[in-house]
Tab-separated table of C-alpha atoms and ligand atoms in Angstrom:
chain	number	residue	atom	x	y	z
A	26	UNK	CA	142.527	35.546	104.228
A	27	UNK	CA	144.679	36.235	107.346
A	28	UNK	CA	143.979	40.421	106.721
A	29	UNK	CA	140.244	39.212	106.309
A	30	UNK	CA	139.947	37.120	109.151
A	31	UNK	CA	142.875	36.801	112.318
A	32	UNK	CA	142.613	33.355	113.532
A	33	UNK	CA	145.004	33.895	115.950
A	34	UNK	CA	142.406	35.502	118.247
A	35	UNK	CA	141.389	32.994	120.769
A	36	UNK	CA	138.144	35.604	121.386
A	37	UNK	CA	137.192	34.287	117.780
A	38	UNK	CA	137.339	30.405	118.696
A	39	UNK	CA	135.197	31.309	122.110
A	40	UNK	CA	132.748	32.756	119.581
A	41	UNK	CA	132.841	29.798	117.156
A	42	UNK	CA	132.334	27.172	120.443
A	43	UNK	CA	129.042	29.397	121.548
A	44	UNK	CA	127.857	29.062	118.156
A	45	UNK	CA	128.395	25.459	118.190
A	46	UNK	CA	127.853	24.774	121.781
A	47	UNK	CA	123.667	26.660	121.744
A	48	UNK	CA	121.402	24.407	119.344
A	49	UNK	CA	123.625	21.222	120.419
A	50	UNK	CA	123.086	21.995	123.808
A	51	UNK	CA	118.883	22.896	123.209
A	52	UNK	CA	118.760	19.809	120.629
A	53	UNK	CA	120.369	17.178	123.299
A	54	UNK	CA	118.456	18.417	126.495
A	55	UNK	CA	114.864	18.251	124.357
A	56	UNK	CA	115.399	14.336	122.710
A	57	UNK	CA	116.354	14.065	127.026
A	58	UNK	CA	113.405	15.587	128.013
A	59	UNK	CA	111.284	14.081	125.493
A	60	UNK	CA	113.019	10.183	125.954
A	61	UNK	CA	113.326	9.988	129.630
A	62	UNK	CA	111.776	13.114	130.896
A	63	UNK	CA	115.295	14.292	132.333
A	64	UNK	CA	114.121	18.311	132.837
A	65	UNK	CA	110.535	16.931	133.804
A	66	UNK	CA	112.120	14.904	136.773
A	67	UNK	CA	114.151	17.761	138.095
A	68	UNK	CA	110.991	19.923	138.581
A	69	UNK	CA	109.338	17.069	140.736
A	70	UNK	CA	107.218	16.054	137.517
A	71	UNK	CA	106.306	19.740	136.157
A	72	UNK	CA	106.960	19.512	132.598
A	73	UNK	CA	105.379	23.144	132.590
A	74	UNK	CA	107.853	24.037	134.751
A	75	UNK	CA	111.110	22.508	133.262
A	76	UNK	CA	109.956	23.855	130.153
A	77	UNK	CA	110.170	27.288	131.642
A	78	UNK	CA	113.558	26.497	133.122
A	79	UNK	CA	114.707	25.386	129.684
A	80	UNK	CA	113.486	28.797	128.028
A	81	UNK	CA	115.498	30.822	130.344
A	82	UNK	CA	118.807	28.456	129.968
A	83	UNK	CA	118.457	28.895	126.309
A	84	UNK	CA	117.575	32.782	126.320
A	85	UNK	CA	120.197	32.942	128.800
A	86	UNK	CA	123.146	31.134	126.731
A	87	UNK	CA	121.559	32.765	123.684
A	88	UNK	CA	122.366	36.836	125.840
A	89	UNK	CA	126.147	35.016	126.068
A	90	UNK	CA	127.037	34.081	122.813
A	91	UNK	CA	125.788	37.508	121.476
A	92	UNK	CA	127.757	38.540	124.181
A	93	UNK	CA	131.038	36.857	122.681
A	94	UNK	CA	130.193	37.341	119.700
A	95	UNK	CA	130.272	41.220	119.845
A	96	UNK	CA	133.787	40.279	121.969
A	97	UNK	CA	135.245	38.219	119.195
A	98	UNK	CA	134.509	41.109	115.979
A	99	UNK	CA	135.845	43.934	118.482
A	100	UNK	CA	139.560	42.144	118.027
A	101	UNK	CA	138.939	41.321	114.350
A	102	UNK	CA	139.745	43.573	111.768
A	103	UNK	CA	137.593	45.862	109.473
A	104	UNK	CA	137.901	45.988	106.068
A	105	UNK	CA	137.430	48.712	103.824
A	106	UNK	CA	134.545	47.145	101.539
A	107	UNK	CA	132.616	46.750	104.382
A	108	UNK	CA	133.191	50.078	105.841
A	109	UNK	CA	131.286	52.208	103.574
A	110	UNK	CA	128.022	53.977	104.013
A	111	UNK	CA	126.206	51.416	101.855
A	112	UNK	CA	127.313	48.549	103.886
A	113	UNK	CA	126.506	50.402	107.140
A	114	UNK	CA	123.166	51.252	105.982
A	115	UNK	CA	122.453	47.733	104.262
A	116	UNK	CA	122.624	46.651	108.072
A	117	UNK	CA	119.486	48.403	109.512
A	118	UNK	CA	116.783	46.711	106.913
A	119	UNK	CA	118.692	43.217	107.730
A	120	UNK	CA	118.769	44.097	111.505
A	121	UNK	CA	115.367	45.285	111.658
A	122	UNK	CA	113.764	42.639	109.795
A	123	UNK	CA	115.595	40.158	111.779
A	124	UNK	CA	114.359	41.283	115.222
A	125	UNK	CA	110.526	41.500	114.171
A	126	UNK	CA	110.859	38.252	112.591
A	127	UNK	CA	112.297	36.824	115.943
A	128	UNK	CA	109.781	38.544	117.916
A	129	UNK	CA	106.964	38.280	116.467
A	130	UNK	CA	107.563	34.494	116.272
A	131	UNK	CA	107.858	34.354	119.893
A	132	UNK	CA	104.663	36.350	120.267
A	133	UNK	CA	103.163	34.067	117.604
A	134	UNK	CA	104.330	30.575	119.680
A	135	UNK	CA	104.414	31.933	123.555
A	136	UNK	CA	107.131	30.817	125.502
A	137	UNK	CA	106.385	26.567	125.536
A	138	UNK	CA	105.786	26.634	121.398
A	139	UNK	CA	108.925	29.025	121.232
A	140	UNK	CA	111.309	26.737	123.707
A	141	UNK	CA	110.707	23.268	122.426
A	142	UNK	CA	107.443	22.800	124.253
A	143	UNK	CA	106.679	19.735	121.923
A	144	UNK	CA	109.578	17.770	123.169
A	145	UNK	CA	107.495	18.095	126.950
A	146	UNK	CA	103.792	17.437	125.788
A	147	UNK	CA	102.972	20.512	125.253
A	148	UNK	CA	101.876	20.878	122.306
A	149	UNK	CA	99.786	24.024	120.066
A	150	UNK	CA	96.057	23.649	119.440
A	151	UNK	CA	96.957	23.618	115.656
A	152	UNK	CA	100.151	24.617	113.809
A	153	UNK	CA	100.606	28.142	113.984
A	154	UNK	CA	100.330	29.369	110.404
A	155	UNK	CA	100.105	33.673	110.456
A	156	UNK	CA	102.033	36.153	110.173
A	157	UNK	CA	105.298	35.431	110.422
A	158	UNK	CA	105.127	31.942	109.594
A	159	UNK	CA	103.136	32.971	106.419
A	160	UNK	CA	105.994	34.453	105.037
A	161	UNK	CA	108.959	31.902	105.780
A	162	UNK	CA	109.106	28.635	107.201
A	163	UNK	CA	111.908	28.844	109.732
A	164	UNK	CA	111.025	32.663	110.887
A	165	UNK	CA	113.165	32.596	114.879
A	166	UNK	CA	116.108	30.769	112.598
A	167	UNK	CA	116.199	33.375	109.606
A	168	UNK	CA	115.582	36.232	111.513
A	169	UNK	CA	118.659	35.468	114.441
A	170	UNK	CA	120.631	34.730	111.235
A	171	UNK	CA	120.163	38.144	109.650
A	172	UNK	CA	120.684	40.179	113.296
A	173	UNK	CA	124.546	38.247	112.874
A	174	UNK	CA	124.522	39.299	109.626
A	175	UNK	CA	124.073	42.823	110.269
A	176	UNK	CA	125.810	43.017	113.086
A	177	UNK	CA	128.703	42.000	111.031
A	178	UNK	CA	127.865	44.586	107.998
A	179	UNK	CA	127.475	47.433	110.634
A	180	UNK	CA	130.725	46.971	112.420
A	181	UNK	CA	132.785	46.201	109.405
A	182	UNK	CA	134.347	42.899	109.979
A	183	UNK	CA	134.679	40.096	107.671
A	184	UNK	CA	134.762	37.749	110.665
A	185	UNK	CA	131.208	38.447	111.552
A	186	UNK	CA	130.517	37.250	108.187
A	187	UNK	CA	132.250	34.236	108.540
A	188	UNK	CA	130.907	33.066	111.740
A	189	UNK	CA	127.156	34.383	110.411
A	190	UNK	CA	128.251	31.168	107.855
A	191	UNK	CA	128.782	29.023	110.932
A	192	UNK	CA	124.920	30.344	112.510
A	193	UNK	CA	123.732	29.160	109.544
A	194	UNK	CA	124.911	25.853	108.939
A	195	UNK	CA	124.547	24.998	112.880
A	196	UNK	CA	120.836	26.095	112.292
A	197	UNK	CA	120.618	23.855	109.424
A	198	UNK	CA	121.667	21.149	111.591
A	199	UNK	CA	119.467	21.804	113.864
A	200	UNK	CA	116.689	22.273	111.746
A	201	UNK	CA	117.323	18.808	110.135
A	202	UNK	CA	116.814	17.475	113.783
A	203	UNK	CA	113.989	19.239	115.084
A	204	UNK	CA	111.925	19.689	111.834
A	205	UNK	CA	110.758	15.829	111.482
A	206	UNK	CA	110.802	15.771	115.502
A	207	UNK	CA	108.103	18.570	115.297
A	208	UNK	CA	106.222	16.657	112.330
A	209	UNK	CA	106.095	13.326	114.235
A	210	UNK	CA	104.431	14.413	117.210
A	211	UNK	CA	102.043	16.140	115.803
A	212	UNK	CA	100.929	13.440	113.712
A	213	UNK	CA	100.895	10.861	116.380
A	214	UNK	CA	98.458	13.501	118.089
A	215	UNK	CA	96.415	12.817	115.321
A	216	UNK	CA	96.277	9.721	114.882
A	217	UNK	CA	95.259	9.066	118.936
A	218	UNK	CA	92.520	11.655	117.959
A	219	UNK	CA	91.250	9.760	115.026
A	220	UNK	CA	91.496	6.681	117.159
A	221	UNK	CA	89.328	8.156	119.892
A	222	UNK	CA	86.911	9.380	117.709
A	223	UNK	CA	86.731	6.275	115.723
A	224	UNK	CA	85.572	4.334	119.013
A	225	UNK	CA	83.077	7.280	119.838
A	226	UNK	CA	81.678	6.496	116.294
A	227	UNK	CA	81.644	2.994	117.050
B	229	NAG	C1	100.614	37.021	106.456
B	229	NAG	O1	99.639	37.182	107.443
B	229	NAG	C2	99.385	38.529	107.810
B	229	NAG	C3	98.386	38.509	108.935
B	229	NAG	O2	98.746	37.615	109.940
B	229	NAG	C4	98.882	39.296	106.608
B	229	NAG	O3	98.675	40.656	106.940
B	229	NAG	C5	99.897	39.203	105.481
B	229	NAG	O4	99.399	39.811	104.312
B	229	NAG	C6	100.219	37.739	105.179
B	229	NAG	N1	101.298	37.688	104.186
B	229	NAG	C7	101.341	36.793	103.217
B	229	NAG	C8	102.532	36.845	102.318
B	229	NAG	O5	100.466	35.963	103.048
């Protein structure tokens, strides 16, 4: 393992604690937001307007653990099974199909249904169901797993594989968290709407 992966490279811990730190840090500051209206209050009562602040915090921490990321594989070393042309080339496909699934999501959501609008009040007319939510369920999660992934394939390093491991089970985590989040609230919409139109009927 240690001619796989050097542990002793305190650039790879950094890495592993940005990993960690992002969809704890996102998952806590939304149940906040969406319990006591913590990011609503610091923008005088603009839940609009935290929400925006929160999109750029987590685009922003999201730019820095890339960042370390990148850092961390640069002092890891390469090994030869994943430094031949087939492994280098494997990476584009994963790397380009990992970007368009990312941003196409976004451009599918907008920025409130992409940065955890839901948890403000602001929620989507109806679920969002095209293209490229037609094709998997958790399309921003998958596709930011497989840009890791290649990243790791392109450059060589076993490490990038390993903490592409870690993305993936913090994701999980965090999907287990906001999945039934994002289910409740939509359902309590609809229940106040069949309330309200059951008095209109009445
Ligand atoms: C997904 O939706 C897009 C249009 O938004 C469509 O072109 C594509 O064929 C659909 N794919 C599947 C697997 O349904």
């Amino acid at each position: 393992m240690s001619s796989l992966v050097d542990f002793s490279q305190p650039s790879l811990w950094v890495s592993v604690a940005t990993i960690v730190f992002n969809p704890t840090f996102w998952n806590i500051a939304a149940r906040q937001e969406y319990h006591n209206k913590v990011i609503t209050r610091l923008f005088g009562g603009n839940s609009r307007n935290g929400c925006y602040a929160l999109a750029v915090t987590i685009f922003s921490l999201g730019i820095i653990r890339d960042y370390f990321y990148n850092e961390a594989l640069s002092q890891q070393p390469s090994h030869p099974l994943l430094s031949t042309q087939l492994s280098k080339l494997s990476a584009l496909p994963l790397f380009l199909t990992g970007n368009i699934l990312v941003l196409t999501s976004m451009y599918a959501l907008g920025v409130t249904g992409t940065y955890l609008g839901d948890y403000f009040g602001i929620l989507m007319d109806t679920p969002v169901t095209s293209f490229p939510f037609n094709v998997t369920d958790a399309p921003m999660y998958h596709g930011s797993t497989l840009s890791f992934l290649a990243t790791a394939l392109w450059r060589g390093k076993p490490a990038g594989v390993l903490l592409t491991g870690l993305v993936t089970i913090m994701y999980a985590i965090a999907r287990r968290f906001e999945d039934p989040f994002t289910t409740m609230i939509y359902k309590k919409r609809e229940k106040e709407k069949e309330r309200r139109e059951g008095k209109k009927g009445n």
